[in-house]
mmCIF file with all atom_site columns, C-alpha atoms in Angstrom:
data_model
loop_
_atom_site.group_PDB
_atom_site.id
_atom_site.type_symbol
_atom_site.label_atom_id
_atom_site.label_alt_id
_atom_site.label_comp_id
_atom_site.label_asym_id
_atom_site.label_entity_id
_atom_site.label_seq_id
_atom_site.pdbx_PDB_ins_code
_atom_site.Cartn_x
_atom_site.Cartn_y
_atom_site.Cartn_z
_atom_site.occupancy
_atom_site.B_iso_or_equiv
_atom_site.pdbx_formal_charge
_atom_site.auth_seq_id
_atom_site.auth_comp_id
_atom_site.auth_asym_id
_atom_site.auth_atom_id
_atom_site.pdbx_PDB_model_num
ATOM 1   C CA . MET A 1 1   ? 21.486 54.461 15.499 1.00 0.00 ? 1   MET A CA 1
ATOM 2   C CA . THR A 1 2   ? 22.369 51.888 12.809 1.00 0.00 ? 2   THR A CA 1
ATOM 3   C CA . THR A 1 3   ? 21.308 48.258 13.148 1.00 0.00 ? 3   THR A CA 1
ATOM 4   C CA . PRO A 1 4   ? 23.469 45.284 12.080 1.00 0.00 ? 4   PRO A CA 1
ATOM 5   C CA . GLU A 1 5   ? 21.445 45.201 8.840  1.00 0.00 ? 5   GLU A CA 1
ATOM 6   C CA . GLY A 1 6   ? 22.633 48.695 7.969  1.00 0.00 ? 6   GLY A CA 1
ATOM 7   C CA . VAL A 1 7   ? 19.256 50.324 8.673  1.00 0.00 ? 7   VAL A CA 1
ATOM 8   C CA . ARG A 1 8   ? 19.185 53.570 10.571 1.00 0.00 ? 8   ARG A CA 1
ATOM 9   C CA . LEU A 1 9   ? 16.555 53.675 13.343 1.00 0.00 ? 9   LEU A CA 1
ATOM 10  C CA . LEU A 1 10  ? 15.354 56.750 15.178 1.00 0.00 ? 10  LEU A CA 1
ATOM 11  C CA . LEU A 1 11  ? 15.293 56.064 18.915 1.00 0.00 ? 11  LEU A CA 1
ATOM 12  C CA . THR A 1 12  ? 13.765 58.877 20.963 1.00 0.00 ? 12  THR A CA 1
ATOM 13  C CA . PRO A 1 13  ? 15.233 58.999 24.495 1.00 0.00 ? 13  PRO A CA 1
ATOM 14  C CA . ALA A 1 14  ? 12.732 59.147 27.348 1.00 0.00 ? 14  ALA A CA 1
ATOM 15  C CA . GLY A 1 15  ? 13.361 62.018 29.783 1.00 0.00 ? 15  GLY A CA 1
ATOM 16  C CA . PRO A 1 16  ? 13.301 62.077 33.595 1.00 0.00 ? 16  PRO A CA 1
ATOM 17  C CA . VAL A 1 17  ? 9.613  63.015 33.934 1.00 0.00 ? 17  VAL A CA 1
ATOM 18  C CA . VAL A 1 18  ? 8.141  60.113 31.961 1.00 0.00 ? 18  VAL A CA 1
ATOM 19  C CA . ARG A 1 19  ? 10.620 57.702 33.526 1.00 0.00 ? 19  ARG A CA 1
ATOM 20  C CA . ALA A 1 20  ? 9.641  58.928 36.991 1.00 0.00 ? 20  ALA A CA 1
ATOM 21  C CA . ARG A 1 21  ? 5.988  58.270 36.144 1.00 0.00 ? 21  ARG A CA 1
ATOM 22  C CA . ALA A 1 22  ? 6.803  54.716 35.087 1.00 0.00 ? 22  ALA A CA 1
ATOM 23  C CA . TRP A 1 23  ? 8.809  54.128 38.281 1.00 0.00 ? 23  TRP A CA 1
ATOM 24  C CA . LEU A 1 24  ? 6.000  55.521 40.433 1.00 0.00 ? 24  LEU A CA 1
ATOM 25  C CA . ILE A 1 25  ? 3.475  53.170 38.822 1.00 0.00 ? 25  ILE A CA 1
ATOM 26  C CA . ASP A 1 26  ? 5.745  50.164 39.372 1.00 0.00 ? 26  ASP A CA 1
ATOM 27  C CA . PHE A 1 27  ? 6.497  51.188 42.957 1.00 0.00 ? 27  PHE A CA 1
ATOM 28  C CA . THR A 1 28  ? 2.816  51.725 43.766 1.00 0.00 ? 28  THR A CA 1
ATOM 29  C CA . VAL A 1 29  ? 1.861  48.302 42.379 1.00 0.00 ? 29  VAL A CA 1
ATOM 30  C CA . TRP A 1 30  ? 4.734  46.719 44.327 1.00 0.00 ? 30  TRP A CA 1
ATOM 31  C CA . CYS A 1 31  ? 3.622  48.407 47.578 1.00 0.00 ? 31  CYS A CA 1
ATOM 32  C CA . ILE A 1 32  ? 0.025  47.259 47.109 1.00 0.00 ? 32  ILE A CA 1
ATOM 33  C CA . ALA A 1 33  ? 1.110  43.659 46.457 1.00 0.00 ? 33  ALA A CA 1
ATOM 34  C CA . ILE A 1 34  ? 3.403  43.613 49.504 1.00 0.00 ? 34  ILE A CA 1
ATOM 35  C CA . PHE A 1 35  ? 0.670  45.174 51.672 1.00 0.00 ? 35  PHE A CA 1
ATOM 36  C CA . ILE A 1 36  ? -1.810 42.459 50.674 1.00 0.00 ? 36  ILE A CA 1
ATOM 37  C CA . ILE A 1 37  ? 0.716  39.698 51.392 1.00 0.00 ? 37  ILE A CA 1
ATOM 38  C CA . ALA A 1 38  ? 1.637  41.313 54.722 1.00 0.00 ? 38  ALA A CA 1
ATOM 39  C CA . ILE A 1 39  ? -2.012 41.239 55.803 1.00 0.00 ? 39  ILE A CA 1
ATOM 40  C CA . ALA A 1 40  ? -2.271 37.582 54.785 1.00 0.00 ? 40  ALA A CA 1
ATOM 41  C CA . VAL A 1 41  ? 0.736  36.498 56.897 1.00 0.00 ? 41  VAL A CA 1
ATOM 42  C CA . LYS A 1 42  ? 0.144  38.854 59.832 1.00 0.00 ? 42  LYS A CA 1
ATOM 43  C CA . GLY A 1 43  ? 1.142  37.247 63.123 1.00 0.00 ? 43  GLY A CA 1
ATOM 44  C CA . ASN A 1 44  ? 2.899  34.327 61.441 1.00 0.00 ? 44  ASN A CA 1
ATOM 45  C CA . LYS A 1 45  ? 6.640  34.383 62.172 1.00 0.00 ? 45  LYS A CA 1
ATOM 46  C CA . VAL A 1 46  ? 7.529  32.060 59.295 1.00 0.00 ? 46  VAL A CA 1
ATOM 47  C CA . GLY A 1 47  ? 5.253  34.034 56.992 1.00 0.00 ? 47  GLY A CA 1
ATOM 48  C CA . ASN A 1 48  ? 6.888  37.304 58.059 1.00 0.00 ? 48  ASN A CA 1
ATOM 49  C CA . GLY A 1 49  ? 10.317 35.876 57.295 1.00 0.00 ? 49  GLY A CA 1
ATOM 50  C CA . ILE A 1 50  ? 9.171  34.801 53.859 1.00 0.00 ? 50  ILE A CA 1
ATOM 51  C CA . LEU A 1 51  ? 7.627  38.242 53.354 1.00 0.00 ? 51  LEU A CA 1
ATOM 52  C CA . TYR A 1 52  ? 10.952 40.009 54.016 1.00 0.00 ? 52  TYR A CA 1
ATOM 53  C CA . VAL A 1 53  ? 12.752 37.743 51.563 1.00 0.00 ? 53  VAL A CA 1
ATOM 54  C CA . LEU A 1 54  ? 9.997  38.255 48.998 1.00 0.00 ? 54  LEU A CA 1
ATOM 55  C CA . MET A 1 55  ? 10.197 42.022 49.433 1.00 0.00 ? 55  MET A CA 1
ATOM 56  C CA . PHE A 1 56  ? 13.917 42.036 48.681 1.00 0.00 ? 56  PHE A CA 1
ATOM 57  C CA . VAL A 1 57  ? 13.780 39.599 45.760 1.00 0.00 ? 57  VAL A CA 1
ATOM 58  C CA . SER A 1 58  ? 10.733 41.210 44.123 1.00 0.00 ? 58  SER A CA 1
ATOM 59  C CA . PHE A 1 59  ? 12.003 44.789 44.502 1.00 0.00 ? 59  PHE A CA 1
ATOM 60  C CA . TRP A 1 60  ? 15.293 44.025 42.737 1.00 0.00 ? 60  TRP A CA 1
ATOM 61  C CA . GLY A 1 61  ? 14.248 41.065 40.609 1.00 0.00 ? 61  GLY A CA 1
ATOM 62  C CA . TYR A 1 62  ? 10.948 42.209 39.105 1.00 0.00 ? 62  TYR A CA 1
ATOM 63  C CA . PRO A 1 63  ? 12.346 44.959 36.832 1.00 0.00 ? 63  PRO A CA 1
ATOM 64  C CA . ILE A 1 64  ? 15.126 42.663 35.605 1.00 0.00 ? 64  ILE A CA 1
ATOM 65  C CA . VAL A 1 65  ? 12.780 39.797 34.734 1.00 0.00 ? 65  VAL A CA 1
ATOM 66  C CA . ALA A 1 66  ? 10.251 42.172 33.163 1.00 0.00 ? 66  ALA A CA 1
ATOM 67  C CA . GLU A 1 67  ? 12.852 43.898 30.989 1.00 0.00 ? 67  GLU A CA 1
ATOM 68  C CA . VAL A 1 68  ? 14.350 40.616 29.766 1.00 0.00 ? 68  VAL A CA 1
ATOM 69  C CA . TYR A 1 69  ? 11.118 38.742 29.078 1.00 0.00 ? 69  TYR A CA 1
ATOM 70  C CA . PHE A 1 70  ? 8.678  41.550 28.224 1.00 0.00 ? 70  PHE A CA 1
ATOM 71  C CA . ALA A 1 71  ? 10.512 43.573 25.561 1.00 0.00 ? 71  ALA A CA 1
ATOM 72  C CA . GLY A 1 72  ? 12.321 45.897 27.975 1.00 0.00 ? 72  GLY A CA 1
ATOM 73  C CA . ARG A 1 73  ? 9.141  47.001 29.717 1.00 0.00 ? 73  ARG A CA 1
ATOM 74  C CA . THR A 1 74  ? 7.868  46.755 33.255 1.00 0.00 ? 74  THR A CA 1
ATOM 75  C CA . LEU A 1 75  ? 4.170  47.433 33.847 1.00 0.00 ? 75  LEU A CA 1
ATOM 76  C CA . GLY A 1 76  ? 4.894  51.118 34.453 1.00 0.00 ? 76  GLY A CA 1
ATOM 77  C CA . LYS A 1 77  ? 7.028  51.458 31.319 1.00 0.00 ? 77  LYS A CA 1
ATOM 78  C CA . ARG A 1 78  ? 4.368  49.722 29.241 1.00 0.00 ? 78  ARG A CA 1
ATOM 79  C CA . ILE A 1 79  ? 1.649  52.100 30.505 1.00 0.00 ? 79  ILE A CA 1
ATOM 80  C CA . VAL A 1 80  ? 3.631  55.273 29.751 1.00 0.00 ? 80  VAL A CA 1
ATOM 81  C CA . GLY A 1 81  ? 4.977  53.922 26.441 1.00 0.00 ? 81  GLY A CA 1
ATOM 82  C CA . ILE A 1 82  ? 8.712  53.506 27.027 1.00 0.00 ? 82  ILE A CA 1
ATOM 83  C CA . GLU A 1 83  ? 11.141 50.588 26.950 1.00 0.00 ? 83  GLU A CA 1
ATOM 84  C CA . VAL A 1 84  ? 14.744 49.689 27.755 1.00 0.00 ? 84  VAL A CA 1
ATOM 85  C CA . VAL A 1 85  ? 17.032 48.713 24.870 1.00 0.00 ? 85  VAL A CA 1
ATOM 86  C CA . ARG A 1 86  ? 20.744 48.167 24.423 1.00 0.00 ? 86  ARG A CA 1
ATOM 87  C CA . GLY A 1 87  ? 22.900 50.956 23.078 1.00 0.00 ? 87  GLY A CA 1
ATOM 88  C CA . ASP A 1 88  ? 22.644 49.425 19.584 1.00 0.00 ? 88  ASP A CA 1
ATOM 89  C CA . GLY A 1 89  ? 18.841 49.230 19.743 1.00 0.00 ? 89  GLY A CA 1
ATOM 90  C CA . LEU A 1 90  ? 18.669 45.476 20.358 1.00 0.00 ? 90  LEU A CA 1
ATOM 91  C CA . PRO A 1 91  ? 16.699 43.936 23.273 1.00 0.00 ? 91  PRO A CA 1
ATOM 92  C CA . VAL A 1 92  ? 18.418 43.910 26.656 1.00 0.00 ? 92  VAL A CA 1
ATOM 93  C CA . GLY A 1 93  ? 19.717 40.674 28.158 1.00 0.00 ? 93  GLY A CA 1
ATOM 94  C CA . TRP A 1 94  ? 20.318 39.506 31.719 1.00 0.00 ? 94  TRP A CA 1
ATOM 95  C CA . ARG A 1 95  ? 23.697 41.242 31.977 1.00 0.00 ? 95  ARG A CA 1
ATOM 96  C CA . GLU A 1 96  ? 22.511 44.656 30.806 1.00 0.00 ? 96  GLU A CA 1
ATOM 97  C CA . SER A 1 97  ? 19.285 44.632 32.808 1.00 0.00 ? 97  SER A CA 1
ATOM 98  C CA . SER A 1 98  ? 20.988 43.392 35.982 1.00 0.00 ? 98  SER A CA 1
ATOM 99  C CA . LEU A 1 99  ? 23.696 46.054 35.779 1.00 0.00 ? 99  LEU A CA 1
ATOM 100 C CA . ARG A 1 100 ? 21.348 48.981 35.157 1.00 0.00 ? 100 ARG A CA 1
ATOM 101 C CA . ASN A 1 101 ? 18.940 47.974 37.919 1.00 0.00 ? 101 ASN A CA 1
ATOM 102 C CA . LEU A 1 102 ? 21.515 47.091 40.572 1.00 0.00 ? 102 LEU A CA 1
ATOM 103 C CA . LEU A 1 103 ? 23.235 50.425 39.954 1.00 0.00 ? 103 LEU A CA 1
ATOM 104 C CA . LEU A 1 104 ? 20.088 52.215 41.085 1.00 0.00 ? 104 LEU A CA 1
ATOM 105 C CA . VAL A 1 105 ? 21.963 52.432 44.374 1.00 0.00 ? 105 VAL A CA 1
ATOM 106 C CA . ALA A 1 106 ? 24.579 54.692 42.763 1.00 0.00 ? 106 ALA A CA 1
ATOM 107 C CA . ASP A 1 107 ? 21.903 56.744 41.017 1.00 0.00 ? 107 ASP A CA 1
ATOM 108 C CA . PHE A 1 108 ? 20.097 57.236 44.333 1.00 0.00 ? 108 PHE A CA 1
ATOM 109 C CA . LEU A 1 109 ? 23.071 58.998 45.969 1.00 0.00 ? 109 LEU A CA 1
ATOM 110 C CA . PRO A 1 110 ? 23.303 61.356 47.758 1.00 0.00 ? 110 PRO A CA 1
ATOM 111 C CA . VAL A 1 111 ? 19.524 61.559 48.155 1.00 0.00 ? 111 VAL A CA 1
ATOM 112 C CA . PHE A 1 112 ? 16.441 60.526 46.141 1.00 0.00 ? 112 PHE A CA 1
ATOM 113 C CA . TYR A 1 113 ? 18.102 59.785 42.781 1.00 0.00 ? 113 TYR A CA 1
ATOM 114 C CA . ALA A 1 114 ? 19.944 63.096 42.639 1.00 0.00 ? 114 ALA A CA 1
ATOM 115 C CA . THR A 1 115 ? 22.960 61.574 40.856 1.00 0.00 ? 115 THR A CA 1
ATOM 116 C CA . GLY A 1 116 ? 20.770 59.763 38.343 1.00 0.00 ? 116 GLY A CA 1
ATOM 117 C CA . LEU A 1 117 ? 18.785 62.926 37.632 1.00 0.00 ? 117 LEU A CA 1
ATOM 118 C CA . LEU A 1 118 ? 21.913 64.988 37.020 1.00 0.00 ? 118 LEU A CA 1
ATOM 119 C CA . SER A 1 119 ? 23.287 62.273 34.765 1.00 0.00 ? 119 SER A CA 1
ATOM 120 C CA . MET A 1 120 ? 20.097 62.226 32.675 1.00 0.00 ? 120 MET A CA 1
ATOM 121 C CA . LEU A 1 121 ? 20.060 66.013 32.380 1.00 0.00 ? 121 LEU A CA 1
ATOM 122 C CA . PHE A 1 122 ? 23.628 66.195 31.074 1.00 0.00 ? 122 PHE A CA 1
ATOM 123 C CA . ASP A 1 123 ? 23.731 63.037 28.938 1.00 0.00 ? 123 ASP A CA 1
ATOM 124 C CA . GLN A 1 124 ? 22.611 63.447 25.303 1.00 0.00 ? 124 GLN A CA 1
ATOM 125 C CA . HIS A 1 125 ? 20.688 60.153 25.497 1.00 0.00 ? 125 HIS A CA 1
ATOM 126 C CA . SER A 1 126 ? 19.158 60.960 28.895 1.00 0.00 ? 126 SER A CA 1
ATOM 127 C CA . ARG A 1 127 ? 20.944 58.034 30.535 1.00 0.00 ? 127 ARG A CA 1
ATOM 128 C CA . ARG A 1 128 ? 21.467 57.589 34.239 1.00 0.00 ? 128 ARG A CA 1
ATOM 129 C CA . ILE A 1 129 ? 24.658 56.035 35.676 1.00 0.00 ? 129 ILE A CA 1
ATOM 130 C CA . GLY A 1 130 ? 23.219 52.520 35.464 1.00 0.00 ? 130 GLY A CA 1
ATOM 131 C CA . ASP A 1 131 ? 22.400 52.980 31.778 1.00 0.00 ? 131 ASP A CA 1
ATOM 132 C CA . ILE A 1 132 ? 25.860 54.315 30.965 1.00 0.00 ? 132 ILE A CA 1
ATOM 133 C CA . VAL A 1 133 ? 27.623 51.406 32.673 1.00 0.00 ? 133 VAL A CA 1
ATOM 134 C CA . ALA A 1 134 ? 25.284 48.783 31.175 1.00 0.00 ? 134 ALA A CA 1
ATOM 135 C CA . ASN A 1 135 ? 25.263 50.485 27.737 1.00 0.00 ? 135 ASN A CA 1
ATOM 136 C CA . THR A 1 136 ? 21.472 50.736 27.721 1.00 0.00 ? 136 THR A CA 1
ATOM 137 C CA . GLN A 1 137 ? 18.995 53.520 27.094 1.00 0.00 ? 137 GLN A CA 1
ATOM 138 C CA . VAL A 1 138 ? 15.321 54.124 27.781 1.00 0.00 ? 138 VAL A CA 1
ATOM 139 C CA . VAL A 1 139 ? 13.406 55.159 24.675 1.00 0.00 ? 139 VAL A CA 1
ATOM 140 C CA . TYR A 1 140 ? 9.833  55.733 23.592 1.00 0.00 ? 140 TYR A CA 1
ATOM 141 C CA . THR A 1 141 ? 8.212  52.601 22.179 1.00 0.00 ? 141 THR A CA 1
ATOM 142 C CA . GLU A 1 142 ? 7.721  52.877 18.443 1.00 0.00 ? 142 GLU A CA 1
ATOM 143 C CA . LYS A 1 143 ? 4.134  52.362 17.273 1.00 0.00 ? 143 LYS A CA 1
ATOM 144 C CA . THR A 1 144 ? 4.248  50.733 13.871 1.00 0.00 ? 144 THR A CA 1
ATOM 145 C CA . LEU A 1 145 ? 2.000  48.666 11.683 1.00 0.00 ? 145 LEU A CA 1
ATOM 146 C CA . LYS A 1 146 ? 2.779  44.973 11.885 1.00 0.00 ? 146 LYS A CA 1
ATOM 147 C CA . HIS A 1 147 ? 3.632  42.961 8.790  1.00 0.00 ? 147 HIS A CA 1
ATOM 148 C CA . ARG A 1 148 ? 3.075  39.233 8.447  1.00 0.00 ? 148 ARG A CA 1
ATOM 149 C CA . THR A 1 149 ? 5.082  37.537 11.174 1.00 0.00 ? 149 THR A CA 1
ATOM 150 C CA . THR A 1 150 ? 7.138  34.367 11.140 1.00 0.00 ? 150 THR A CA 1
ATOM 151 C CA . SER A 1 151 ? 4.387  32.654 13.118 1.00 0.00 ? 151 SER A CA 1
ATOM 152 C CA . LEU A 1 152 ? 2.417  32.513 9.827  1.00 0.00 ? 152 LEU A CA 1
ATOM 153 C CA . ALA A 1 153 ? 5.270  30.774 8.016  1.00 0.00 ? 153 ALA A CA 1
ATOM 154 C CA . ALA A 1 154 ? 5.730  27.024 7.778  1.00 0.00 ? 154 ALA A CA 1
ATOM 155 C CA . PRO A 1 155 ? 8.776  26.019 9.896  1.00 0.00 ? 155 PRO A CA 1
ATOM 156 C CA . MET A 1 156 ? 11.731 24.895 7.813  1.00 0.00 ? 156 MET A CA 1
ATOM 157 C CA . ALA A 1 157 ? 14.966 23.171 8.794  1.00 0.00 ? 157 ALA A CA 1
ATOM 158 C CA . LEU A 1 158 ? 18.214 24.999 8.141  1.00 0.00 ? 158 LEU A CA 1
ATOM 159 C CA . PRO A 1 159 ? 20.220 23.542 5.216  1.00 0.00 ? 159 PRO A CA 1
ATOM 160 C CA . PHE A 1 160 ? 23.340 23.668 7.393  1.00 0.00 ? 160 PHE A CA 1
ATOM 161 C CA . THR A 1 161 ? 24.188 24.567 10.976 1.00 0.00 ? 161 THR A CA 1
ATOM 162 C CA . LEU A 1 162 ? 24.440 28.217 11.967 1.00 0.00 ? 162 LEU A CA 1
ATOM 163 C CA . THR A 1 163 ? 26.316 29.506 14.992 1.00 0.00 ? 163 THR A CA 1
ATOM 164 C CA . PRO A 1 164 ? 24.259 30.929 17.892 1.00 0.00 ? 164 PRO A CA 1
ATOM 165 C CA . ASP A 1 165 ? 25.297 34.457 16.853 1.00 0.00 ? 165 ASP A CA 1
ATOM 166 C CA . GLN A 1 166 ? 24.215 33.855 13.261 1.00 0.00 ? 166 GLN A CA 1
ATOM 167 C CA . GLN A 1 167 ? 20.878 32.477 14.449 1.00 0.00 ? 167 GLN A CA 1
ATOM 168 C CA . ARG A 1 168 ? 20.385 35.528 16.671 1.00 0.00 ? 168 ARG A CA 1
ATOM 169 C CA . ILE A 1 169 ? 21.081 37.890 13.762 1.00 0.00 ? 169 ILE A CA 1
ATOM 170 C CA . LEU A 1 170 ? 18.549 36.039 11.608 1.00 0.00 ? 170 LEU A CA 1
ATOM 171 C CA . ILE A 1 171 ? 15.877 36.177 14.322 1.00 0.00 ? 171 ILE A CA 1
ATOM 172 C CA . ASP A 1 172 ? 16.628 39.861 15.013 1.00 0.00 ? 172 ASP A CA 1
ATOM 173 C CA . LEU A 1 173 ? 16.035 40.636 11.332 1.00 0.00 ? 173 LEU A CA 1
ATOM 174 C CA . PHE A 1 174 ? 12.407 39.524 11.537 1.00 0.00 ? 174 PHE A CA 1
ATOM 175 C CA . GLU A 1 175 ? 11.880 41.019 14.994 1.00 0.00 ? 175 GLU A CA 1
ATOM 176 C CA . ARG A 1 176 ? 12.615 44.383 13.360 1.00 0.00 ? 176 ARG A CA 1
ATOM 177 C CA . GLU A 1 177 ? 10.872 43.585 10.070 1.00 0.00 ? 177 GLU A CA 1
ATOM 178 C CA . GLU A 1 178 ? 8.205  46.245 10.607 1.00 0.00 ? 178 GLU A CA 1
ATOM 179 C CA . ASN A 1 179 ? 10.914 48.925 10.836 1.00 0.00 ? 179 ASN A CA 1
ATOM 180 C CA . LEU A 1 180 ? 12.678 47.924 7.603  1.00 0.00 ? 180 LEU A CA 1
ATOM 181 C CA . PRO A 1 181 ? 11.806 49.325 4.179  1.00 0.00 ? 181 PRO A CA 1
ATOM 182 C CA . ARG A 1 182 ? 10.553 46.562 1.880  1.00 0.00 ? 182 ARG A CA 1
ATOM 183 C CA . GLU A 1 183 ? 13.349 47.202 -0.606 1.00 0.00 ? 183 GLU A CA 1
ATOM 184 C CA . ARG A 1 184 ? 15.997 46.847 2.092  1.00 0.00 ? 184 ARG A CA 1
ATOM 185 C CA . LEU A 1 185 ? 14.397 43.651 3.388  1.00 0.00 ? 185 LEU A CA 1
ATOM 186 C CA . LEU A 1 186 ? 14.480 42.092 -0.085 1.00 0.00 ? 186 LEU A CA 1
ATOM 187 C CA . GLU A 1 187 ? 18.074 43.248 -0.566 1.00 0.00 ? 187 GLU A CA 1
ATOM 188 C CA . LEU A 1 188 ? 19.109 41.541 2.677  1.00 0.00 ? 188 LEU A CA 1
ATOM 189 C CA . ALA A 1 189 ? 17.193 38.412 1.666  1.00 0.00 ? 189 ALA A CA 1
ATOM 190 C CA . SER A 1 190 ? 19.082 38.318 -1.637 1.00 0.00 ? 190 SER A CA 1
ATOM 191 C CA . LEU A 1 191 ? 22.395 38.554 0.212  1.00 0.00 ? 191 LEU A CA 1
ATOM 192 C CA . ALA A 1 192 ? 21.388 35.359 2.024  1.00 0.00 ? 192 ALA A CA 1
ATOM 193 C CA . GLU A 1 193 ? 21.339 33.376 -1.247 1.00 0.00 ? 193 GLU A CA 1
ATOM 194 C CA . PRO A 1 194 ? 24.197 31.071 -0.051 1.00 0.00 ? 194 PRO A CA 1
ATOM 195 C CA . LEU A 1 195 ? 21.838 30.006 2.751  1.00 0.00 ? 195 LEU A CA 1
ATOM 196 C CA . THR A 1 196 ? 18.510 29.919 0.895  1.00 0.00 ? 196 THR A CA 1
ATOM 197 C CA . GLY A 1 197 ? 19.487 29.219 -2.699 1.00 0.00 ? 197 GLY A CA 1
ATOM 198 C CA . HIS A 1 198 ? 17.053 31.910 -3.842 1.00 0.00 ? 198 HIS A CA 1
ATOM 199 C CA . GLN A 1 199 ? 16.793 35.652 -4.470 1.00 0.00 ? 199 GLN A CA 1
ATOM 200 C CA . LYS A 1 200 ? 14.440 38.359 -3.198 1.00 0.00 ? 200 LYS A CA 1
ATOM 201 C CA . GLU A 1 201 ? 10.877 37.147 -2.392 1.00 0.00 ? 201 GLU A CA 1
ATOM 202 C CA . GLU A 1 202 ? 11.743 33.444 -2.553 1.00 0.00 ? 202 GLU A CA 1
ATOM 203 C CA . SER A 1 203 ? 14.793 33.973 -0.354 1.00 0.00 ? 203 SER A CA 1
ATOM 204 C CA . LEU A 1 204 ? 12.763 36.063 2.100  1.00 0.00 ? 204 LEU A CA 1
ATOM 205 C CA . GLU A 1 205 ? 10.148 33.321 2.459  1.00 0.00 ? 205 GLU A CA 1
ATOM 206 C CA . CYS A 1 206 ? 12.889 30.746 3.063  1.00 0.00 ? 206 CYS A CA 1
ATOM 207 C CA . LEU A 1 207 ? 14.420 32.928 5.772  1.00 0.00 ? 207 LEU A CA 1
ATOM 208 C CA . ARG A 1 208 ? 10.994 33.394 7.324  1.00 0.00 ? 208 ARG A CA 1
ATOM 209 C CA . GLY A 1 209 ? 10.566 29.627 7.453  1.00 0.00 ? 209 GLY A CA 1
ATOM 210 C CA . TYR A 1 210 ? 14.019 29.144 8.996  1.00 0.00 ? 210 TYR A CA 1
ATOM 211 C CA . VAL A 1 211 ? 13.210 31.667 11.729 1.00 0.00 ? 211 VAL A CA 1
ATOM 212 C CA . ALA A 1 212 ? 9.845  29.980 12.361 1.00 0.00 ? 212 ALA A CA 1
ATOM 213 C CA . GLY A 1 213 ? 11.737 26.723 12.850 1.00 0.00 ? 213 GLY A CA 1
ATOM 214 C CA . LEU A 1 214 ? 14.312 28.315 15.159 1.00 0.00 ? 214 LEU A CA 1
ATOM 215 C CA . THR A 1 215 ? 11.713 30.008 17.357 1.00 0.00 ? 215 THR A CA 1
ATOM 216 C CA . GLN A 1 216 ? 9.352  27.056 17.795 1.00 0.00 ? 216 GLN A CA 1
#
């Protein structure tokens, strides 16, 4: 897979077994939480009504919120070391996560995720129906050494306004900084001279400051 910066990343698809383990962990935690709440509201009609609503919202909403706000990982995915990403390797958004999770219904048919399992077995990226429709994939989380992050840079104001897409590309560059060869990072920084007014290291530090300002 090639990123917008022209860097090729190796994304290793997660197979059915490890994904089933992650789902089982999430489902077990969900059952325990619902059981505790059910005991707390036992005999209370209003509480029971709230419990049923909470069961529905949490079952469908938890994986979506977790994937969007926690780097594509629910608790189960984090424990087994996998994450959900878009087809291009970027983080998933509300649209992608909602589609893939709501289409669990289709993957469940005709019984106990049979369709989803068959889809994963025959797809080269081990994607179920929901992943194919949402253009997402579940991959093993890369374990890399972290470089200095933008949080250590002094925030700087942009010299001129960037569009939301341009800002997102700039932020994405530093989110993937640990996966980029140093030479490629400096090359990309030099290409940003019209924005920074500098080359290589000086340009990179300017970009780092811009991103620190954008993400504050």
